[in-house]
CSV table of C-alpha atoms and ligand atoms in Angstrom, one decimal:
chain,number,residue,atom,x,y,z
A,204,MET,CA,121.3,-18.0,13.5
A,205,PHE,CA,123.9,-20.8,13.6
A,206,GLN,CA,127.5,-19.9,12.6
A,207,PRO,CA,130.0,-22.8,12.3
A,208,PRO,CA,132.7,-22.3,15.0
A,209,ARG,CA,135.3,-24.3,13.0
A,210,CYS,CA,135.6,-26.6,10.0
A,211,PRO,CA,134.5,-30.2,10.9
A,212,TYR,CA,137.3,-31.7,8.8
A,213,ARG,CA,140.2,-32.4,11.1
A,214,THR,CA,142.9,-31.9,8.4
A,215,CYS,CA,141.7,-28.4,7.5
A,216,THR,CA,143.4,-25.2,8.8
A,217,ASN,CA,139.9,-23.9,9.7
A,218,HIS,CA,139.5,-26.8,12.1
A,219,LEU,CA,142.3,-26.1,14.5
A,220,GLU,CA,141.6,-22.4,14.8
A,221,ARG,CA,138.2,-20.9,15.5
A,222,ARG,CA,137.5,-18.8,12.4
A,223,PRO,CA,133.7,-18.0,12.1
A,224,GLU,CA,134.3,-15.9,9.0
A,225,GLY,CA,135.9,-18.8,7.1
A,226,PHE,CA,132.6,-20.2,5.8
A,227,ILE,CA,130.0,-19.3,3.2
A,228,HIS,CA,126.3,-20.2,3.2
A,229,HIS,CA,125.5,-23.2,1.0
A,230,GLY,CA,121.8,-23.6,1.0
A,231,HIS,CA,119.9,-25.9,3.3
A,232,TYR,CA,118.3,-29.4,3.3
A,233,ARG,CA,115.0,-30.6,4.7
A,234,PRO,CA,115.3,-33.7,6.9
A,235,LYS,CA,112.4,-36.0,7.4
A,236,CYS,CA,112.8,-35.9,11.2
A,237,ARG,CA,112.6,-32.1,11.6
A,238,PRO,CA,110.1,-29.5,10.7
A,239,HIS,CA,112.7,-26.8,9.9
A,240,PRO,CA,115.3,-26.7,7.1
A,241,VAL,CA,118.9,-27.3,8.2
A,242,PRO,CA,121.5,-24.8,6.9
A,243,ARG,CA,124.5,-26.0,4.9
A,244,PHE,CA,127.9,-24.3,4.6
A,245,ARG,CA,131.1,-24.4,2.6
A,246,CYS,CA,134.6,-24.0,4.1
A,247,ARG,CA,136.6,-21.3,2.3
A,248,ALA,CA,139.9,-23.2,3.1
A,249,CYS,CA,139.2,-26.8,2.1
A,250,ARG,CA,136.0,-26.2,0.0
A,251,HIS,CA,134.2,-29.1,1.8
A,252,THR,CA,130.5,-28.7,2.6
A,253,PHE,CA,128.7,-29.6,5.8
A,254,SER,CA,125.6,-28.6,7.7
A,255,ARG,CA,124.7,-27.6,11.2
A,256,GLN,CA,123.9,-31.2,11.9
A,257,THR,CA,127.6,-32.1,11.4
A,258,PHE,CA,128.3,-30.4,14.8
A,259,ARG,CA,125.5,-32.3,16.6
A,260,MET,CA,125.7,-35.5,18.6
A,261,ASP,CA,122.5,-36.7,16.8
A,262,TYR,CA,124.2,-36.3,13.4
A,263,ARG,CA,122.8,-39.0,11.0
A,264,ASP,CA,120.1,-40.2,13.5
A,265,HIS,CA,116.8,-41.2,12.0
A,266,ARG,CA,115.0,-40.7,15.3
A,267,PRO,CA,116.9,-37.9,17.2
A,268,ASP,CA,113.7,-37.1,19.1
A,269,LEU,CA,114.0,-40.4,21.1
A,270,ASN,CA,117.6,-39.8,22.3
A,271,ALA,CA,116.8,-37.8,25.5
A,272,ARG,CA,114.0,-40.2,26.3
A,273,LEU,CA,116.3,-43.2,25.9
A,274,PHE,CA,118.9,-41.5,28.1
A,275,ARG,CA,116.4,-40.9,30.8
A,276,SER,CA,115.1,-44.4,30.6
A,277,ILE,CA,118.5,-46.1,30.8
A,278,ALA,CA,119.6,-43.7,33.6
A,279,SER,CA,116.5,-44.7,35.5
A,280,GLY,CA,117.3,-48.4,35.7
A,281,LEU,CA,115.2,-49.8,32.8
A,282,GLY,CA,116.8,-52.4,30.6
A,283,LEU,CA,117.4,-52.1,26.8
A,284,ARG,CA,114.5,-54.4,25.9
A,285,GLN,CA,112.0,-52.6,28.1
A,286,SER,CA,113.2,-49.3,26.8
A,287,SER,CA,112.8,-50.5,23.2
A,288,ARG,CA,109.2,-51.6,24.0
A,289,ASN,CA,108.4,-48.2,25.5
A,290,LEU,CA,109.9,-46.2,22.7
A,291,HIS,CA,108.5,-48.5,19.9
A,292,LEU,CA,112.0,-49.0,18.6
A,293,SER,CA,113.6,-52.3,17.6
A,294,LEU,CA,115.9,-53.9,20.0
A,295,ARG,CA,118.9,-53.5,17.6
A,296,CYS,CA,118.1,-49.8,17.1
A,297,THR,CA,117.9,-49.3,20.9
A,298,GLU,CA,121.3,-51.1,21.4
A,299,LEU,CA,123.0,-49.0,18.8
A,300,LYS,CA,121.5,-45.7,20.1
A,301,PHE,CA,122.6,-46.7,23.6
A,302,ARG,CA,126.1,-47.2,22.5
A,303,LYS,CA,126.3,-44.0,20.5
A,304,ILE,CA,124.8,-42.0,23.4
A,305,ALA,CA,127.1,-43.6,25.9
A,306,ARG,CA,130.3,-43.0,23.9
A,307,HIS,CA,129.3,-39.4,23.5
A,308,LEU,CA,128.7,-39.1,27.2
A,309,ARG,CA,132.1,-40.6,27.9
A,310,ARG,CA,133.7,-37.8,25.9
A,311,LEU,CA,131.5,-35.2,27.5
A,312,ASN,CA,132.4,-36.5,31.0
A,313,LEU,CA,136.1,-36.1,30.2
A,314,ASN,CA,135.9,-32.8,28.3
A,315,LEU,CA,134.0,-31.0,31.1
A,316,ARG,CA,136.5,-31.7,33.9
A,317,SER,CA,139.5,-29.7,34.9
A,318,GLU,CA,141.7,-29.4,37.9
A,319,LEU,CA,140.0,-29.4,41.3
A,320,PRO,CA,139.9,-26.2,43.2
A,321,GLY,CA,142.1,-26.5,46.4
A,322,ASN,CA,142.9,-29.7,48.2
A,323,ALA,CA,141.4,-32.9,46.9
A,324,SER,CA,139.6,-35.5,48.9
A,325,PHE,CA,138.6,-38.8,47.2
A,326,GLN,CA,136.9,-42.0,48.2
A,327,LEU,CA,137.4,-45.4,46.5
A,328,ASP,CA,135.7,-48.7,46.7
A,329,GLU,CA,135.2,-51.8,44.6
A,330,PHE,CA,132.0,-53.7,44.0
A,331,GLU,CA,131.4,-57.0,42.2
A,332,THR,CA,129.1,-58.1,39.4
A,333,PHE,CA,129.5,-60.4,36.4
A,334,GLU,CA,129.3,-60.6,32.6
A,335,GLY,CA,127.1,-63.2,30.9
A,336,ARG,CA,127.3,-66.0,33.5
A,337,ARG,CA,127.0,-65.4,37.2
A,338,ASN,CA,129.0,-68.3,38.6
A,339,THR,CA,132.0,-68.2,36.2
A,340,ARG,CA,132.6,-64.7,34.9
A,341,PRO,CA,132.9,-62.3,37.8
A,342,LEU,CA,133.9,-58.6,37.4
A,343,SER,CA,135.1,-56.0,39.9
A,344,ILE,CA,134.2,-52.3,39.4
A,345,PRO,CA,136.4,-49.8,41.2
A,346,MET,CA,134.5,-46.5,41.7
A,347,LEU,CA,136.2,-43.3,42.7
A,348,ILE,CA,134.4,-40.2,43.8
A,349,GLU,CA,135.1,-36.7,45.1
A,350,ARG,CA,134.1,-36.9,48.7
A,351,THR,CA,132.1,-33.6,49.4
A,352,THR,CA,130.3,-33.3,46.1
A,353,HIS,CA,129.8,-37.0,45.4
A,354,TYR,CA,131.2,-36.3,41.9
A,355,ILE,CA,132.0,-39.6,40.2
A,356,VAL,CA,135.6,-39.3,38.9
A,357,TRP,CA,135.7,-42.8,37.3
A,358,ALA,CA,134.4,-46.3,37.3
A,359,GLU,CA,135.2,-49.2,35.0
A,360,SER,CA,135.0,-52.9,35.1
A,361,ALA,CA,137.9,-55.4,35.3
A,362,THR,CA,137.8,-59.2,35.1
A,363,ILE,CA,138.6,-61.2,38.3
A,364,ARG,CA,139.0,-64.9,39.1
A,365,PRO,CA,135.9,-66.8,40.2
A,366,ARG,CA,136.0,-67.5,43.9
A,367,GLY,CA,133.8,-68.8,46.7
A,368,THR,CA,132.0,-72.1,47.2
A,369,MET,CA,132.7,-74.6,44.4
A,370,THR,CA,129.9,-77.0,43.8
A,371,LYS,CA,130.1,-79.8,41.2
A,372,ALA,CA,128.0,-77.9,38.7
A,373,ARG,CA,130.1,-74.8,39.2
A,374,ARG,CA,133.3,-76.7,38.5
A,375,ALA,CA,131.8,-78.1,35.3
A,376,ALA,CA,130.7,-74.6,34.2
A,377,LEU,CA,134.2,-73.3,35.0
A,378,ALA,CA,135.9,-76.0,33.0
A,379,GLU,CA,133.5,-75.3,30.0
A,380,ASP,CA,134.3,-71.6,30.2
A,381,GLU,CA,138.0,-72.2,30.4
A,382,ALA,CA,138.0,-74.4,27.3
A,383,ARG,CA,136.1,-71.7,25.5
A,384,PHE,CA,137.9,-68.5,26.6
A,385,GLY,CA,141.1,-69.7,28.3
A,386,ARG,CA,141.9,-69.1,31.9
A,387,ARG,CA,140.1,-66.0,33.4
A,388,ARG,CA,142.7,-63.4,34.4
A,389,ASP,CA,142.6,-61.1,37.4
A,390,HIS,CA,142.9,-57.6,36.0
A,391,SER,CA,141.5,-55.8,39.0
A,392,ARG,CA,144.9,-54.0,39.8
A,393,ARG,CA,145.0,-52.7,36.3
A,394,GLY,CA,141.4,-51.3,36.6
A,395,LEU,CA,142.4,-49.7,40.0
A,396,ARG,CA,145.5,-48.1,38.5
A,397,ARG,CA,143.5,-46.6,35.6
A,398,THR,CA,140.8,-45.3,38.0
A,399,LEU,CA,143.4,-43.8,40.3
A,400,ALA,CA,145.2,-42.1,37.3
A,401,ARG,CA,141.9,-40.4,36.4
A,402,ALA,CA,141.8,-38.9,39.9
A,403,ALA,CA,145.5,-38.0,39.9
A,404,ALA,CA,144.9,-36.0,36.7
A,405,LEU,CA,142.4,-33.7,38.5
A,406,VAL,CA,144.8,-32.7,41.3
A,407,SER,CA,147.1,-29.8,40.6
A,408,THR,CA,150.8,-30.2,41.6
A,409,GLY,CA,151.6,-29.4,45.2
A,410,GLN,CA,148.0,-29.9,46.5
A,411,ARG,CA,147.4,-32.3,49.4
A,412,VAL,CA,145.3,-35.4,48.6
A,413,LEU,CA,143.0,-36.9,51.2
A,414,PHE,CA,142.2,-40.5,50.1
A,415,GLU,CA,139.7,-42.7,52.0
A,416,THR,CA,139.2,-46.4,51.4
A,417,ASP,CA,138.4,-49.6,53.3
A,418,LYS,CA,141.3,-51.7,54.7
A,419,LYS,CA,142.1,-53.7,51.6
A,420,SER,CA,145.9,-53.9,51.7
A,421,SER,CA,146.6,-53.4,48.0
A,422,TYR,CA,145.2,-49.8,48.1
A,423,VAL,CA,148.1,-48.5,50.2
A,424,GLN,CA,150.8,-49.1,47.5
A,425,LEU,CA,148.6,-48.2,44.5
A,426,ALA,CA,147.6,-44.9,46.1
A,427,LYS,CA,151.2,-44.0,46.8
A,428,GLU,CA,152.0,-44.8,43.1
A,429,ALA,CA,149.2,-42.7,41.8
A,430,PHE,CA,149.3,-39.6,44.0
A,431,GLY,CA,152.9,-39.5,45.2
A,432,ARG,CA,154.0,-40.3,48.7
A,433,GLU,CA,154.6,-36.7,50.0
A,434,ARG,CA,151.2,-35.2,49.5
A,435,LEU,CA,149.0,-38.3,50.2
A,436,VAL,CA,147.0,-38.7,53.4
A,437,HIS,CA,145.4,-42.2,53.2
A,438,GLU,CA,142.6,-42.8,55.8
A,439,ARG,CA,141.4,-46.4,56.1
A,440,THR,CA,138.1,-47.5,57.6
A,441,SER,CA,137.1,-51.1,58.4
A,442,SER,CA,134.4,-52.3,56.0
A,443,LYS,CA,132.8,-54.2,59.0
A,444,LEU,CA,131.5,-50.9,60.5
A,445,PRO,CA,127.7,-50.5,60.0
A,446,ARG,CA,127.0,-48.7,56.6
A,447,THR,CA,125.1,-45.8,58.1
A,448,VAL,CA,125.3,-42.0,57.5
A,449,ALA,CA,127.8,-41.9,60.4
A,450,ASN,CA,130.2,-44.2,58.5
A,451,PRO,CA,133.2,-42.2,57.1
A,452,LEU,CA,132.7,-44.0,53.8
A,453,PHE,CA,129.1,-43.0,53.5
A,454,PRO,CA,129.5,-41.0,50.3
A,455,ILE,CA,131.0,-43.9,48.3
A,456,ASN,CA,128.6,-46.4,49.8
A,457,HIS,CA,125.7,-44.2,48.9
A,458,THR,CA,127.0,-43.7,45.4
A,459,GLU,CA,127.4,-47.4,45.0
A,460,ALA,CA,123.9,-48.1,46.2
A,461,MET,CA,122.6,-45.5,43.8
A,462,ALA,CA,124.6,-47.2,40.9
A,463,ARG,CA,123.1,-50.6,41.8
A,464,ASP,CA,119.6,-49.1,41.8
A,465,LEU,CA,119.8,-46.9,38.7
A,466,MET,CA,121.7,-49.4,36.5
A,467,GLY,CA,119.3,-52.3,36.2
A,468,ARG,CA,122.1,-54.6,35.2
A,469,LEU,CA,123.7,-54.2,38.6
A,470,ARG,CA,120.6,-54.8,40.6
A,471,ARG,CA,120.5,-57.9,42.7
A,472,GLU,CA,117.8,-60.5,41.9
A,473,SER,CA,117.4,-58.9,38.5
A,474,TRP,CA,116.7,-60.4,35.1
A,475,LEU,CA,119.0,-57.9,33.5
A,476,VAL,CA,122.5,-59.0,32.7
A,477,SER,CA,125.6,-57.4,31.1
A,478,LYS,CA,126.4,-59.8,28.3
A,479,ALA,CA,129.8,-58.2,27.6
A,480,ARG,CA,132.0,-56.1,29.9
A,481,ARG,CA,132.5,-53.3,27.3
A,482,TYR,CA,128.8,-52.4,27.3
A,483,LEU,CA,128.7,-52.4,31.1
A,484,ASP,CA,131.5,-49.8,30.9
A,485,LEU,CA,129.3,-47.8,28.6
A,486,GLY,CA,126.4,-48.1,31.0
A,487,LEU,CA,128.7,-46.8,33.8
A,488,GLN,CA,129.4,-43.7,31.6
A,489,VAL,CA,125.7,-43.1,31.2
A,490,PHE,CA,125.2,-43.3,35.0
A,491,MET,CA,128.2,-41.0,35.6
A,492,ALA,CA,126.9,-38.4,33.2
A,493,TYR,CA,123.4,-38.6,34.8
A,494,ARG,CA,124.8,-38.4,38.4
A,495,ASN,CA,127.4,-35.7,37.8
A,496,LEU,CA,125.6,-33.4,35.4
A,497,VAL,CA,121.8,-34.0,35.6
A,498,ARG,CA,120.9,-35.1,39.1
A,499,LEU,CA,121.2,-33.0,42.3
A,500,ARG,CA,123.7,-34.1,44.8
A,501,PHE,CA,121.0,-34.6,47.5
A,502,ASN,CA,117.3,-34.0,47.0
A,503,TYR,CA,117.4,-30.9,49.1
A,504,ASP,CA,120.4,-29.4,47.2
A,505,GLU,CA,120.0,-27.0,44.3
A,506,SER,CA,123.1,-28.0,42.3
A,507,SER,CA,124.6,-31.0,40.6
A,508,PRO,CA,128.0,-32.5,41.7
A,509,ALA,CA,129.8,-31.1,38.5
A,510,GLN,CA,128.3,-27.6,39.3
A,511,MET,CA,129.6,-27.7,42.9
A,512,LEU,CA,133.1,-28.4,41.6
A,513,GLY,CA,132.9,-25.6,39.0
A,514,PHE,CA,132.9,-27.9,36.0
A,515,ALA,CA,129.5,-26.6,34.8
A,516,PRO,CA,127.7,-23.3,35.3
A,517,ARG,CA,124.4,-25.0,36.0
A,518,ARG,CA,122.6,-28.2,35.9
A,519,PHE,CA,122.1,-29.8,32.5
A,520,THR,CA,118.8,-31.2,31.1
A,521,GLU,CA,118.8,-34.6,29.3
A,522,THR,CA,118.5,-32.8,26.0
A,523,GLU,CA,121.5,-30.4,26.7
A,524,VAL,CA,123.7,-33.3,27.6
A,525,LEU,CA,123.0,-34.8,24.2
A,526,GLY,CA,123.6,-31.6,22.1
A,527,TRP,CA,127.0,-30.7,20.5
A,528,ARG,CA,129.3,-33.5,19.5
A,529,GLN,CA,132.3,-34.0,21.9
A,530,ASP,CA,134.8,-36.0,19.9
A,531,TRP,CA,137.1,-33.1,19.2
A,532,GLY,CA,138.4,-33.0,22.8
A,533,ALA,CA,139.0,-29.4,24.0
A,534,ARG,CA,138.0,-28.1,20.5
A,535,SER,CA,134.4,-29.4,21.0
A,536,GLN,CA,131.6,-27.0,21.5
A,537,HIS,CA,130.6,-26.5,25.1
A,538,PRO,CA,127.3,-28.4,25.7
A,539,LEU,CA,125.6,-25.2,26.8
A,540,ALA,CA,126.8,-23.1,23.8
A,541,ALA,CA,124.0,-21.5,21.9
B,239,ZN,ZN1,137.7,-26.8,6.0
């Protein structure tokens, strides 16, 4: 039987403290999308009423039964349109569901992590894609992982300047884009700083940090800023070495290859395109949740990357990942709570 762990209203005294006895039963309602009645409660402190659904990620959804299927579909490289055809949902519904799921997973990714046990070892690399128009709006995605478990710490897109061969048609397209949006800025350093800060937050003070990258010169200074000069060991490998299992950067290369495959919008020679950068970032959060919490590290392993780092007691199913809402930070219910 469900007992509310806290009041869902943020201004209530029963919200900040866990007080399971602070609520009285207040009947139930019968939703059209579920066979069982949903219990309602009243808070003794603020007198507001709410239901069990107020604590769930699928609160107010008309088709909560499709959430896990949509998550699986997007995390398997299908686009939004093909997913909407498969699920018999409208495209708009699918888009909105995708955004809601991805924003939830972003919070879940952040809520589940804590400081890494022992010394940290990270790998970082950047890869390129584009938003909307291939030849004029390139993006760079820094991706940072924990080296042994392949746990993805962070990835987000940043705009970069168009470069490479300039044909006449490309110059015309660039001029057209510049008239519409202004000069395209290079924000890749900002993206790198934000990504490195996510990693630095996982390292406890005094722990040594092994940081591995390719030989791009800007990484040296940025890494020192993020982790501190004293505890940082920065190993650099030439990106010209063959990308095999023997390459020291195999873990990050492998994760990137997986991201390209499992996010249809990053695949080469694909019809799928990110129209706007912010939805690509949401897609990256879906991939991160899938990679860190649901998928095994390697096919022969028995645990997920998050499990290996002690962030989760076991592997999550697609349904468990989309359970309790996570927008109350540390006060959110653990996804595996009964
Ligand atoms: Zn209350």
